[in-house]
């Protein structure tokens, strides 16, 4: 073939002078992008005889896959668990603003709510690609209402539900539709949860265990029926006990079906999980750790009173409590902060910290062929970061969608 133009007229951009996170290592090579995808330069040179149309000097930045947040309840005054007339503009604003945190895809999360809220909100959530308008939406994460009363955390007790005779039909009636749903968090010790887990898994929906008093054998049974995730490990579950380690025991269980990996979310904000607990989990099962923010509407706002679904919460520094109590309710951490704290607390490599917010959530959702890596042919959703893991620029489909303003520095 005479030139790259015979394959595509789209410009080829070559990012130079960078270290790329690929195959679990930072590699000093260039990144080639065309039509929103990452190119294999060898094919470009040898098969197409092509070359770059544009070269960009990255000034020795780290280039890493974009972060994927699978548990975020809102931010900047927007609460995904509130049915409002301008819900769509709210979700648009959050997806735009989290670009500066390095998030290129996310799962808007709804906490336990009345059925009317699900029926109003879920039809307004559309799975969509990211771009200059904001981070991509991978589908909703429904956390509750099929959870334990004892471990409800910040979820309103009057909205909790159990599976009755209809089991899966009860769930459908509660949510109204599963069209845009990516993850459901439920308590596996509930009667009839096994058949619900099987039905959800059959539909390609990820089942997560959380807000639960399950013992280890109940948790293992849930995994055998298809559950693959643990919602914010250590939070809202029985504490680890040496004779029955509960859900936490899944990290080292020998009853996980062959070829299956259990992933677990961690809120690495320095508040929800003591650094020692973070280290224990990471050392026990490093390949399953998924960083989540669990951010609420108050993220990005001044301390004071905000909402989390049906509840009023109070932000005091980095702590968020249900108003008038000491019950933690989500976080105000940003994803890039969680990545930095995780690396600092565990002493893990830069590569490991970055993969916990990109590769692992992509593997959890089964989208690692296009997101969460910088492999050839995957989506060109990536970040430029400095050595301290501060985000300098965010790219989606190869286009710059956010850049740190250095003029005032």
mmCIF file of C-alpha atoms in Angstrom:
data_model
loop_
_atom_site.group_PDB
_atom_site.id
_atom_site.type_symbol
_atom_site.label_atom_id
_atom_site.label_comp_id
_atom_site.label_asym_id
_atom_site.label_seq_id
_atom_site.Cartn_x
_atom_site.Cartn_y
_atom_site.Cartn_z
ATOM 1 C CA UNK A 1 0.000 0.000 0.000
ATOM 2 C CA UNK A 2 1.478 3.344 -0.992
ATOM 3 C CA UNK A 3 0.540 5.390 2.133
ATOM 4 C CA UNK A 4 -1.568 5.529 5.235
ATOM 5 C CA UNK A 5 -4.170 7.514 3.299
ATOM 6 C CA UNK A 6 -5.229 4.338 1.511
ATOM 7 C CA UNK A 7 -6.444 2.936 4.826
ATOM 8 C CA UNK A 8 -7.931 6.058 6.349
ATOM 9 C CA UNK A 9 -7.827 9.780 5.790
ATOM 10 C CA UNK A 10 -7.952 10.411 9.519
ATOM 11 C CA UNK A 11 -4.866 12.121 10.961
ATOM 12 C CA UNK A 12 -2.358 10.036 12.876
ATOM 13 C CA UNK A 13 -1.109 11.584 16.121
ATOM 14 C CA UNK A 14 2.183 10.470 17.645
ATOM 15 C CA UNK A 15 2.732 11.218 21.336
ATOM 16 C CA UNK A 16 6.488 11.324 21.969
ATOM 17 C CA UNK A 17 8.805 11.681 24.961
ATOM 18 C CA UNK A 18 6.563 9.731 27.348
ATOM 19 C CA UNK A 19 6.402 6.581 29.468
ATOM 20 C CA UNK A 20 3.409 4.427 28.599
ATOM 21 C CA UNK A 21 1.721 2.025 31.020
ATOM 22 C CA UNK A 22 1.494 -1.167 28.994
ATOM 23 C CA UNK A 23 1.709 -4.815 30.088
ATOM 24 C CA UNK A 24 1.925 -3.739 33.751
ATOM 25 C CA UNK A 25 5.055 -1.643 33.160
ATOM 26 C CA UNK A 26 5.943 1.910 32.280
ATOM 27 C CA UNK A 27 7.638 1.640 28.891
ATOM 28 C CA UNK A 28 9.550 4.370 27.157
ATOM 29 C CA UNK A 29 7.932 4.381 23.742
ATOM 30 C CA UNK A 30 5.646 6.552 21.630
ATOM 31 C CA UNK A 31 1.858 6.329 21.589
ATOM 32 C CA UNK A 32 0.180 6.373 18.175
ATOM 33 C CA UNK A 33 -3.501 7.268 17.817
ATOM 34 C CA UNK A 34 -5.917 7.365 14.885
ATOM 35 C CA UNK A 35 -9.726 7.625 14.817
ATOM 36 C CA UNK A 36 -9.993 7.281 18.580
ATOM 37 C CA UNK A 37 -8.011 4.023 18.730
ATOM 38 C CA UNK A 38 -4.459 3.129 19.695
ATOM 39 C CA UNK A 39 -2.385 2.091 16.677
ATOM 40 C CA UNK A 40 0.252 -0.560 16.322
ATOM 41 C CA UNK A 41 3.173 1.443 14.844
ATOM 42 C CA UNK A 42 4.736 -1.651 13.277
ATOM 43 C CA UNK A 43 1.631 -2.297 11.195
ATOM 44 C CA UNK A 44 1.509 1.388 10.320
ATOM 45 C CA UNK A 45 5.143 1.444 9.100
ATOM 46 C CA UNK A 46 5.358 -1.918 7.403
ATOM 47 C CA UNK A 47 1.820 -2.581 6.110
ATOM 48 C CA UNK A 48 0.656 0.950 5.380
ATOM 49 C CA UNK A 49 4.014 2.708 4.942
ATOM 50 C CA UNK A 50 2.371 5.443 6.998
ATOM 51 C CA UNK A 51 3.708 8.127 9.286
ATOM 52 C CA UNK A 52 2.447 10.664 11.819
ATOM 53 C CA UNK A 53 0.550 13.752 10.722
ATOM 54 C CA UNK A 54 0.993 15.413 14.117
ATOM 55 C CA UNK A 55 3.649 14.927 16.791
ATOM 56 C CA UNK A 56 3.073 15.972 20.392
ATOM 57 C CA UNK A 57 5.903 16.228 22.910
ATOM 58 C CA UNK A 58 4.646 14.885 26.256
ATOM 59 C CA UNK A 59 7.628 16.329 28.178
ATOM 60 C CA UNK A 60 8.398 13.035 29.920
ATOM 61 C CA UNK A 61 4.857 12.554 31.273
ATOM 62 C CA UNK A 62 3.432 9.207 32.279
ATOM 63 C CA UNK A 63 0.660 8.094 29.918
ATOM 64 C CA UNK A 64 -1.846 5.776 31.607
ATOM 65 C CA UNK A 65 -5.301 4.464 30.724
ATOM 66 C CA UNK A 66 -8.193 6.708 31.827
ATOM 67 C CA UNK A 67 -9.658 5.988 35.250
ATOM 68 C CA UNK A 68 -12.965 4.106 35.526
ATOM 69 C CA UNK A 69 -15.121 4.838 38.610
ATOM 70 C CA UNK A 70 -17.711 2.091 39.138
ATOM 71 C CA UNK A 71 -19.193 3.661 42.282
ATOM 72 C CA UNK A 72 -19.948 7.369 42.309
ATOM 73 C CA UNK A 73 -23.190 8.727 43.806
ATOM 74 C CA UNK A 74 -22.840 12.263 42.468
ATOM 75 C CA UNK A 75 -20.752 15.359 42.977
ATOM 76 C CA UNK A 76 -20.711 19.155 42.650
ATOM 77 C CA UNK A 77 -24.198 19.411 44.182
ATOM 78 C CA UNK A 78 -25.702 16.710 41.935
ATOM 79 C CA UNK A 79 -27.192 13.616 43.600
ATOM 80 C CA UNK A 80 -27.865 10.680 41.240
ATOM 81 C CA UNK A 81 -30.412 9.268 43.722
ATOM 82 C CA UNK A 82 -32.717 12.282 43.469
ATOM 83 C CA UNK A 83 -35.382 12.337 40.779
ATOM 84 C CA UNK A 84 -35.220 15.929 39.515
ATOM 85 C CA UNK A 85 -36.500 17.576 36.341
ATOM 86 C CA UNK A 86 -32.968 18.505 35.327
ATOM 87 C CA UNK A 87 -31.427 15.105 36.120
ATOM 88 C CA UNK A 88 -29.855 14.904 32.666
ATOM 89 C CA UNK A 89 -28.097 18.244 32.970
ATOM 90 C CA UNK A 90 -26.872 17.172 36.422
ATOM 91 C CA UNK A 91 -25.312 13.946 35.168
ATOM 92 C CA UNK A 92 -23.802 15.901 32.267
ATOM 93 C CA UNK A 93 -22.190 18.344 34.673
ATOM 94 C CA UNK A 94 -20.662 15.604 36.833
ATOM 95 C CA UNK A 95 -19.348 13.749 33.777
ATOM 96 C CA UNK A 96 -17.721 16.969 32.579
ATOM 97 C CA UNK A 97 -16.150 17.907 35.913
ATOM 98 C CA UNK A 98 -14.660 14.479 36.747
ATOM 99 C CA UNK A 99 -12.490 14.717 33.613
ATOM 100 C CA UNK A 100 -10.107 16.809 35.720
ATOM 101 C CA UNK A 101 -9.819 13.846 38.155
ATOM 102 C CA UNK A 102 -8.723 11.591 35.298
ATOM 103 C CA UNK A 103 -12.054 9.730 35.102
ATOM 104 C CA UNK A 104 -12.901 8.849 31.491
ATOM 105 C CA UNK A 105 -15.771 6.373 32.212
ATOM 106 C CA UNK A 106 -18.066 5.838 35.197
ATOM 107 C CA UNK A 107 -21.123 4.070 36.600
ATOM 108 C CA UNK A 108 -23.552 6.597 38.130
ATOM 109 C CA UNK A 109 -24.605 4.973 41.401
ATOM 110 C CA UNK A 110 -28.006 5.094 43.091
ATOM 111 C CA UNK A 111 -28.280 4.303 46.786
ATOM 112 C CA UNK A 112 -31.375 2.631 48.254
ATOM 113 C CA UNK A 113 -34.418 4.596 47.084
ATOM 114 C CA UNK A 114 -38.206 4.163 46.741
ATOM 115 C CA UNK A 115 -39.313 2.417 43.487
ATOM 116 C CA UNK A 116 -40.649 5.748 42.165
ATOM 117 C CA UNK A 117 -37.094 7.156 42.130
ATOM 118 C CA UNK A 118 -35.721 4.214 40.128
ATOM 119 C CA UNK A 119 -38.653 4.460 37.713
ATOM 120 C CA UNK A 120 -37.976 8.166 37.137
ATOM 121 C CA UNK A 121 -34.168 8.198 37.139
ATOM 122 C CA UNK A 122 -33.125 5.010 35.327
ATOM 123 C CA UNK A 123 -34.803 5.892 31.999
ATOM 124 C CA UNK A 124 -32.770 9.136 32.055
ATOM 125 C CA UNK A 125 -29.409 7.326 32.289
ATOM 126 C CA UNK A 126 -28.057 6.499 28.854
ATOM 127 C CA UNK A 127 -24.982 4.403 28.189
ATOM 128 C CA UNK A 128 -22.789 6.625 26.043
ATOM 129 C CA UNK A 129 -19.225 7.229 24.953
ATOM 130 C CA UNK A 130 -17.165 9.959 26.522
ATOM 131 C CA UNK A 131 -15.844 13.014 24.726
ATOM 132 C CA UNK A 132 -15.406 16.746 25.156
ATOM 133 C CA UNK A 133 -18.881 16.746 26.788
ATOM 134 C CA UNK A 134 -17.614 14.512 29.612
ATOM 135 C CA UNK A 135 -16.685 11.022 30.784
ATOM 136 C CA UNK A 136 -18.440 8.046 29.206
ATOM 137 C CA UNK A 137 -21.362 6.403 31.036
ATOM 138 C CA UNK A 138 -20.991 2.620 31.313
ATOM 139 C CA UNK A 139 -24.369 2.008 32.962
ATOM 140 C CA UNK A 140 -25.900 2.463 36.402
ATOM 141 C CA UNK A 141 -24.743 0.861 39.646
ATOM 142 C CA UNK A 142 -27.770 0.118 41.835
ATOM 143 C CA UNK A 143 -26.616 -0.191 45.433
ATOM 144 C CA UNK A 144 -29.645 -1.561 47.262
ATOM 145 C CA UNK A 145 -32.476 -1.714 48.238
ATOM 146 C CA UNK A 146 -31.995 -5.517 48.610
ATOM 147 C CA UNK A 147 -29.512 -5.200 51.457
ATOM 148 C CA UNK A 148 -29.217 -5.979 55.158
ATOM 149 C CA UNK A 149 -30.947 -3.828 57.749
ATOM 150 C CA UNK A 150 -28.050 -4.426 60.179
ATOM 151 C CA UNK A 151 -25.469 -3.143 57.699
ATOM 152 C CA UNK A 152 -27.525 -0.504 55.934
ATOM 153 C CA UNK A 153 -24.908 2.192 56.569
ATOM 154 C CA UNK A 154 -26.196 5.438 55.065
ATOM 155 C CA UNK A 155 -29.138 3.741 53.300
ATOM 156 C CA UNK A 156 -32.666 4.674 54.524
ATOM 157 C CA UNK A 157 -34.194 1.750 56.408
ATOM 158 C CA UNK A 158 -37.776 2.426 55.317
ATOM 159 C CA UNK A 159 -36.783 1.834 51.671
ATOM 160 C CA UNK A 160 -35.028 -1.527 52.202
ATOM 161 C CA UNK A 161 -36.645 -4.549 50.557
ATOM 162 C CA UNK A 162 -36.406 -8.339 50.624
ATOM 163 C CA UNK A 163 -37.010 -10.870 47.852
ATOM 164 C CA UNK A 164 -40.529 -12.262 48.169
ATOM 165 C CA UNK A 165 -42.095 -15.162 46.268
ATOM 166 C CA UNK A 166 -41.337 -13.555 42.906
ATOM 167 C CA UNK A 167 -37.642 -12.912 43.702
ATOM 168 C CA UNK A 168 -36.342 -11.658 40.337
ATOM 169 C CA UNK A 169 -39.776 -10.237 39.456
ATOM 170 C CA UNK A 170 -39.678 -8.250 42.729
ATOM 171 C CA UNK A 171 -36.369 -6.773 41.644
ATOM 172 C CA UNK A 172 -37.726 -5.905 38.193
ATOM 173 C CA UNK A 173 -40.812 -4.288 39.680
ATOM 174 C CA UNK A 174 -38.640 -2.234 42.059
ATOM 175 C CA UNK A 175 -36.214 -0.959 39.421
ATOM 176 C CA UNK A 176 -38.692 -0.766 36.535
ATOM 177 C CA UNK A 177 -36.030 -1.561 33.953
ATOM 178 C CA UNK A 178 -32.572 -3.071 33.748
ATOM 179 C CA UNK A 179 -31.770 -1.591 30.333
ATOM 180 C CA UNK A 180 -28.994 0.699 31.479
ATOM 181 C CA UNK A 181 -27.908 -1.253 34.567
ATOM 182 C CA UNK A 182 -24.301 -2.440 34.825
ATOM 183 C CA UNK A 183 -23.924 -3.415 38.528
ATOM 184 C CA UNK A 184 -26.353 -4.411 41.306
ATOM 185 C CA UNK A 185 -25.180 -4.537 44.941
ATOM 186 C CA UNK A 186 -27.188 -6.917 47.138
ATOM 187 C CA UNK A 187 -26.819 -8.890 50.381
ATOM 188 C CA UNK A 188 -26.251 -12.571 49.519
ATOM 189 C CA UNK A 189 -27.641 -13.936 52.785
ATOM 190 C CA UNK A 190 -31.150 -12.862 51.731
ATOM 191 C CA UNK A 191 -33.572 -15.646 50.975
ATOM 192 C CA UNK A 192 -33.801 -16.369 47.211
ATOM 193 C CA UNK A 193 -30.780 -14.213 46.405
ATOM 194 C CA UNK A 194 -29.128 -17.107 44.525
ATOM 195 C CA UNK A 195 -31.782 -17.188 41.802
ATOM 196 C CA UNK A 196 -31.644 -13.372 41.523
ATOM 197 C CA UNK A 197 -27.844 -13.471 41.151
ATOM 198 C CA UNK A 198 -28.171 -16.103 38.405
ATOM 199 C CA UNK A 199 -30.823 -14.090 36.534
ATOM 200 C CA UNK A 200 -28.809 -10.852 36.713
ATOM 201 C CA UNK A 201 -25.600 -12.590 35.640
ATOM 202 C CA UNK A 202 -27.426 -14.194 32.705
ATOM 203 C CA UNK A 203 -28.259 -10.674 31.519
ATOM 204 C CA UNK A 204 -24.621 -9.595 31.682
ATOM 205 C CA UNK A 205 -25.148 -7.525 34.840
ATOM 206 C CA UNK A 206 -22.344 -7.610 37.413
ATOM 207 C CA UNK A 207 -23.538 -8.680 40.873
ATOM 208 C CA UNK A 208 -21.729 -7.183 43.840
ATOM 209 C CA UNK A 209 -21.960 -8.301 47.466
ATOM 210 C CA UNK A 210 -22.294 -5.570 50.058
ATOM 211 C CA UNK A 211 -24.236 -4.012 52.947
ATOM 212 C CA UNK A 212 -24.441 -7.523 54.270
ATOM 213 C CA UNK A 213 -24.065 -9.799 57.313
ATOM 214 C CA UNK A 214 -23.229 -12.816 55.128
ATOM 215 C CA UNK A 215 -20.867 -15.468 56.450
ATOM 216 C CA UNK A 216 -18.127 -16.854 54.216
ATOM 217 C CA UNK A 217 -20.077 -19.860 52.928
ATOM 218 C CA UNK A 218 -23.024 -17.615 51.920
ATOM 219 C CA UNK A 219 -20.585 -15.306 50.130
ATOM 220 C CA UNK A 220 -18.889 -18.261 48.393
ATOM 221 C CA UNK A 221 -22.253 -19.613 47.277
ATOM 222 C CA UNK A 222 -23.089 -16.201 45.771
ATOM 223 C CA UNK A 223 -19.814 -16.252 43.825
ATOM 224 C CA UNK A 224 -20.551 -19.782 42.610
ATOM 225 C CA UNK A 225 -23.858 -18.434 41.261
ATOM 226 C CA UNK A 226 -22.105 -15.615 39.415
ATOM 227 C CA UNK A 227 -21.314 -12.707 41.778
ATOM 228 C CA UNK A 228 -17.926 -11.157 40.931
ATOM 229 C CA UNK A 229 -17.549 -8.001 43.044
ATOM 230 C CA UNK A 230 -17.536 -6.830 46.663
ATOM 231 C CA UNK A 231 -18.876 -3.334 47.341
ATOM 232 C CA UNK A 232 -16.440 -1.181 49.394
ATOM 233 C CA UNK A 233 -14.596 -3.969 51.204
ATOM 234 C CA UNK A 234 -14.639 -3.779 55.046
ATOM 235 C CA UNK A 235 -17.358 -1.081 54.997
ATOM 236 C CA UNK A 236 -20.942 -2.193 55.741
ATOM 237 C CA UNK A 237 -20.123 -5.872 56.298
ATOM 238 C CA UNK A 238 -19.216 -8.123 59.222
ATOM 239 C CA UNK A 239 -15.684 -7.438 60.426
ATOM 240 C CA UNK A 240 -13.095 -10.110 59.691
ATOM 241 C CA UNK A 241 -13.215 -12.927 62.257
ATOM 242 C CA UNK A 242 -10.672 -15.747 62.225
ATOM 243 C CA UNK A 243 -13.288 -18.517 62.567
ATOM 244 C CA UNK A 244 -15.617 -17.037 59.971
ATOM 245 C CA UNK A 245 -14.012 -14.283 57.928
ATOM 246 C CA UNK A 246 -17.332 -13.349 56.238
ATOM 247 C CA UNK A 247 -17.291 -11.608 52.854
ATOM 248 C CA UNK A 248 -13.697 -10.482 53.493
ATOM 249 C CA UNK A 249 -12.712 -14.162 53.348
ATOM 250 C CA UNK A 250 -13.475 -14.236 49.617
ATOM 251 C CA UNK A 251 -10.072 -12.587 49.039
ATOM 252 C CA UNK A 252 -8.315 -15.861 49.849
ATOM 253 C CA UNK A 253 -11.137 -18.391 49.430
ATOM 254 C CA UNK A 254 -10.340 -21.709 47.721
ATOM 255 C CA UNK A 255 -14.002 -22.127 46.716
ATOM 256 C CA UNK A 256 -13.904 -19.614 43.831
ATOM 257 C CA UNK A 257 -14.791 -21.378 40.539
ATOM 258 C CA UNK A 258 -11.771 -22.044 38.302
ATOM 259 C CA UNK A 259 -10.972 -19.205 35.934
ATOM 260 C CA UNK A 260 -13.041 -16.692 37.940
ATOM 261 C CA UNK A 261 -11.640 -13.696 39.784
ATOM 262 C CA UNK A 262 -13.411 -11.902 42.598
ATOM 263 C CA UNK A 263 -12.866 -8.133 42.521
ATOM 264 C CA UNK A 264 -13.393 -5.807 45.460
ATOM 265 C CA UNK A 265 -13.931 -2.070 45.689
ATOM 266 C CA UNK A 266 -11.926 0.060 48.094
ATOM 267 C CA UNK A 267 -12.522 3.671 49.098
ATOM 268 C CA UNK A 268 -8.915 4.752 49.448
ATOM 269 C CA UNK A 269 -9.612 8.179 50.913
ATOM 270 C CA UNK A 270 -7.775 7.816 54.225
ATOM 271 C CA UNK A 271 -11.126 7.877 56.057
ATOM 272 C CA UNK A 272 -13.123 4.757 55.136
ATOM 273 C CA UNK A 273 -10.283 2.277 55.452
ATOM 274 C CA UNK A 274 -7.263 2.414 57.717
ATOM 275 C CA UNK A 275 -4.026 2.213 55.676
ATOM 276 C CA UNK A 276 -3.178 -1.072 57.448
ATOM 277 C CA UNK A 277 -6.480 -2.609 56.262
ATOM 278 C CA UNK A 278 -5.774 -1.332 52.757
ATOM 279 C CA UNK A 279 -2.371 -3.041 52.884
ATOM 280 C CA UNK A 280 -3.836 -6.322 54.173
ATOM 281 C CA UNK A 281 -6.386 -6.469 51.354
ATOM 282 C CA UNK A 282 -3.871 -5.468 48.699
ATOM 283 C CA UNK A 283 -1.287 -8.018 49.812
ATOM 284 C CA UNK A 284 -3.884 -10.786 50.071
ATOM 285 C CA UNK A 285 -5.397 -10.245 46.616
ATOM 286 C CA UNK A 286 -3.666 -7.502 44.587
ATOM 287 C CA UNK A 287 -5.232 -8.398 41.222
ATOM 288 C CA UNK A 288 -8.778 -7.914 42.505
ATOM 289 C CA UNK A 289 -8.458 -4.428 43.980
ATOM 290 C CA UNK A 290 -10.646 -1.789 42.313
ATOM 291 C CA UNK A 291 -10.405 1.804 43.528
ATOM 292 C CA UNK A 292 -13.789 3.552 43.831
ATOM 293 C CA UNK A 293 -14.578 7.031 45.121
ATOM 294 C CA UNK A 294 -18.114 6.389 46.468
ATOM 295 C CA UNK A 295 -18.304 10.166 46.067
ATOM 296 C CA UNK A 296 -21.497 11.970 47.019
ATOM 297 C CA UNK A 297 -23.105 15.240 45.897
ATOM 298 C CA UNK A 298 -20.850 17.157 48.290
ATOM 299 C CA UNK A 299 -17.664 16.219 46.409
ATOM 300 C CA UNK A 300 -16.144 19.405 45.072
ATOM 301 C CA UNK A 301 -18.227 21.616 47.385
ATOM 302 C CA UNK A 302 -17.576 23.372 50.675
ATOM 303 C CA UNK A 303 -18.250 21.561 53.984
ATOM 304 C CA UNK A 304 -21.846 21.732 55.211
ATOM 305 C CA UNK A 305 -25.125 19.922 54.605
ATOM 306 C CA UNK A 306 -25.806 18.017 51.386
ATOM 307 C CA UNK A 307 -27.952 15.067 50.319
ATOM 308 C CA UNK A 308 -27.405 11.387 49.646
ATOM 309 C CA UNK A 309 -30.673 10.145 48.201
ATOM 310 C CA UNK A 310 -33.323 10.293 50.926
ATOM 311 C CA UNK A 311 -30.892 11.385 53.667
ATOM 312 C CA UNK A 312 -29.224 14.624 54.713
ATOM 313 C CA UNK A 313 -25.470 14.305 55.139
ATOM 314 C CA UNK A 314 -22.968 16.577 56.742
ATOM 315 C CA UNK A 315 -19.456 17.161 55.434
ATOM 316 C CA UNK A 316 -16.841 17.854 58.066
ATOM 317 C CA UNK A 317 -13.395 18.075 56.484
ATOM 318 C CA UNK A 318 -12.950 14.808 54.590
ATOM 319 C CA UNK A 319 -15.571 13.037 56.707
ATOM 320 C CA UNK A 320 -19.181 12.735 55.562
ATOM 321 C CA UNK A 321 -21.797 11.617 58.072
ATOM 322 C CA UNK A 322 -25.556 11.199 58.083
ATOM 323 C CA UNK A 323 -26.591 14.464 59.726
ATOM 324 C CA UNK A 324 -26.668 14.199 63.517
ATOM 325 C CA UNK A 325 -24.827 10.832 63.615
ATOM 326 C CA UNK A 326 -21.343 9.406 63.190
ATOM 327 C CA UNK A 327 -22.432 7.029 60.391
ATOM 328 C CA UNK A 328 -20.140 7.459 57.403
ATOM 329 C CA UNK A 329 -22.005 8.170 54.169
ATOM 330 C CA UNK A 330 -19.941 8.048 51.028
ATOM 331 C CA UNK A 331 -16.884 10.195 50.436
ATOM 332 C CA UNK A 332 -15.844 13.511 48.951
ATOM 333 C CA UNK A 333 -12.626 12.053 47.546
ATOM 334 C CA UNK A 334 -11.685 12.380 43.899
ATOM 335 C CA UNK A 335 -10.343 9.404 41.946
ATOM 336 C CA UNK A 336 -6.867 10.862 41.433
ATOM 337 C CA UNK A 337 -6.614 11.500 45.194
ATOM 338 C CA UNK A 338 -7.596 7.855 45.867
ATOM 339 C CA UNK A 339 -4.884 6.632 43.476
ATOM 340 C CA UNK A 340 -2.218 8.739 45.188
ATOM 341 C CA UNK A 341 -3.350 7.736 48.682
ATOM 342 C CA UNK A 342 -3.419 4.063 47.696
ATOM 343 C CA UNK A 343 0.123 4.203 46.376
ATOM 344 C CA UNK A 344 1.359 6.026 49.453
ATOM 345 C CA UNK A 345 -0.454 3.758 51.929
ATOM 346 C CA UNK A 346 0.603 0.457 50.349
ATOM 347 C CA UNK A 347 3.992 1.412 48.952
ATOM 348 C CA UNK A 348 2.947 -0.291 45.716
ATOM 349 C CA UNK A 349 4.413 0.611 42.337
ATOM 350 C CA UNK A 350 3.059 3.465 40.240
ATOM 351 C CA UNK A 351 1.893 0.870 37.711
ATOM 352 C CA UNK A 352 -0.078 -1.052 40.343
ATOM 353 C CA UNK A 353 -1.775 2.091 41.660
ATOM 354 C CA UNK A 354 -2.793 3.200 38.163
ATOM 355 C CA UNK A 355 -4.109 -0.252 37.188
ATOM 356 C CA UNK A 356 -6.321 -0.401 40.300
ATOM 357 C CA UNK A 357 -8.265 2.549 38.852
ATOM 358 C CA UNK A 358 -8.201 1.476 35.188
ATOM 359 C CA UNK A 359 -7.371 -2.122 34.231
ATOM 360 C CA UNK A 360 -9.115 -3.786 37.187
ATOM 361 C CA UNK A 361 -12.482 -1.994 36.863
ATOM 362 C CA UNK A 362 -12.387 -2.715 33.111
ATOM 363 C CA UNK A 363 -11.738 -6.424 33.814
ATOM 364 C CA UNK A 364 -14.548 -6.443 36.382
ATOM 365 C CA UNK A 365 -16.993 -5.165 33.752
ATOM 366 C CA UNK A 366 -15.554 -7.356 30.984
ATOM 367 C CA UNK A 367 -14.556 -4.366 28.816
ATOM 368 C CA UNK A 368 -10.761 -4.728 29.045
ATOM 369 C CA UNK A 369 -10.552 -5.343 25.279
ATOM 370 C CA UNK A 370 -11.398 -1.656 24.757
ATOM 371 C CA UNK A 371 -10.971 0.213 28.069
ATOM 372 C CA UNK A 372 -8.500 0.148 30.933
ATOM 373 C CA UNK A 373 -5.387 -0.605 28.856
ATOM 374 C CA UNK A 374 -3.319 1.073 26.177
ATOM 375 C CA UNK A 375 -3.106 -2.084 24.049
ATOM 376 C CA UNK A 376 -3.277 -1.739 20.270
ATOM 377 C CA UNK A 377 -6.836 -1.273 18.931
ATOM 378 C CA UNK A 378 -8.213 -0.282 22.338
ATOM 379 C CA UNK A 379 -9.984 3.051 22.898
ATOM 380 C CA UNK A 380 -7.558 5.969 23.156
ATOM 381 C CA UNK A 381 -8.864 7.068 26.588
ATOM 382 C CA UNK A 382 -5.767 8.068 28.505
ATOM 383 C CA UNK A 383 -4.169 10.489 30.941
ATOM 384 C CA UNK A 384 -0.945 12.390 31.126
ATOM 385 C CA UNK A 385 0.355 12.443 34.697
ATOM 386 C CA UNK A 386 3.475 13.695 36.408
ATOM 387 C CA UNK A 387 5.662 11.459 38.560
ATOM 388 C CA UNK A 388 3.602 12.323 41.670
ATOM 389 C CA UNK A 389 0.479 11.040 39.832
ATOM 390 C CA UNK A 390 -1.191 14.415 39.440
ATOM 391 C CA UNK A 391 -3.283 14.535 36.265
ATOM 392 C CA UNK A 392 -1.978 17.026 33.711
ATOM 393 C CA UNK A 393 -4.315 16.222 30.802
ATOM 394 C CA UNK A 394 -7.199 13.873 29.998
ATOM 395 C CA UNK A 395 -7.860 12.404 26.550
ATOM 396 C CA UNK A 396 -10.935 10.535 25.328
ATOM 397 C CA UNK A 397 -10.891 8.800 21.928
ATOM 398 C CA UNK A 398 -7.556 10.491 21.294
ATOM 399 C CA UNK A 399 -8.914 14.028 21.785
ATOM 400 C CA UNK A 400 -7.808 16.289 24.619
ATOM 401 C CA UNK A 401 -10.860 16.932 26.813
ATOM 402 C CA UNK A 402 -9.175 18.557 29.824
ATOM 403 C CA UNK A 403 -5.802 20.122 30.582
ATOM 404 C CA UNK A 404 -4.338 21.536 33.783
ATOM 405 C CA UNK A 405 -4.193 25.315 33.504
ATOM 406 C CA UNK A 406 -0.578 26.185 34.274
ATOM 407 C CA UNK A 407 -0.880 29.895 33.537
ATOM 408 C CA UNK A 408 -1.531 30.776 37.160
ATOM 409 C CA UNK A 409 1.268 28.588 38.517
#
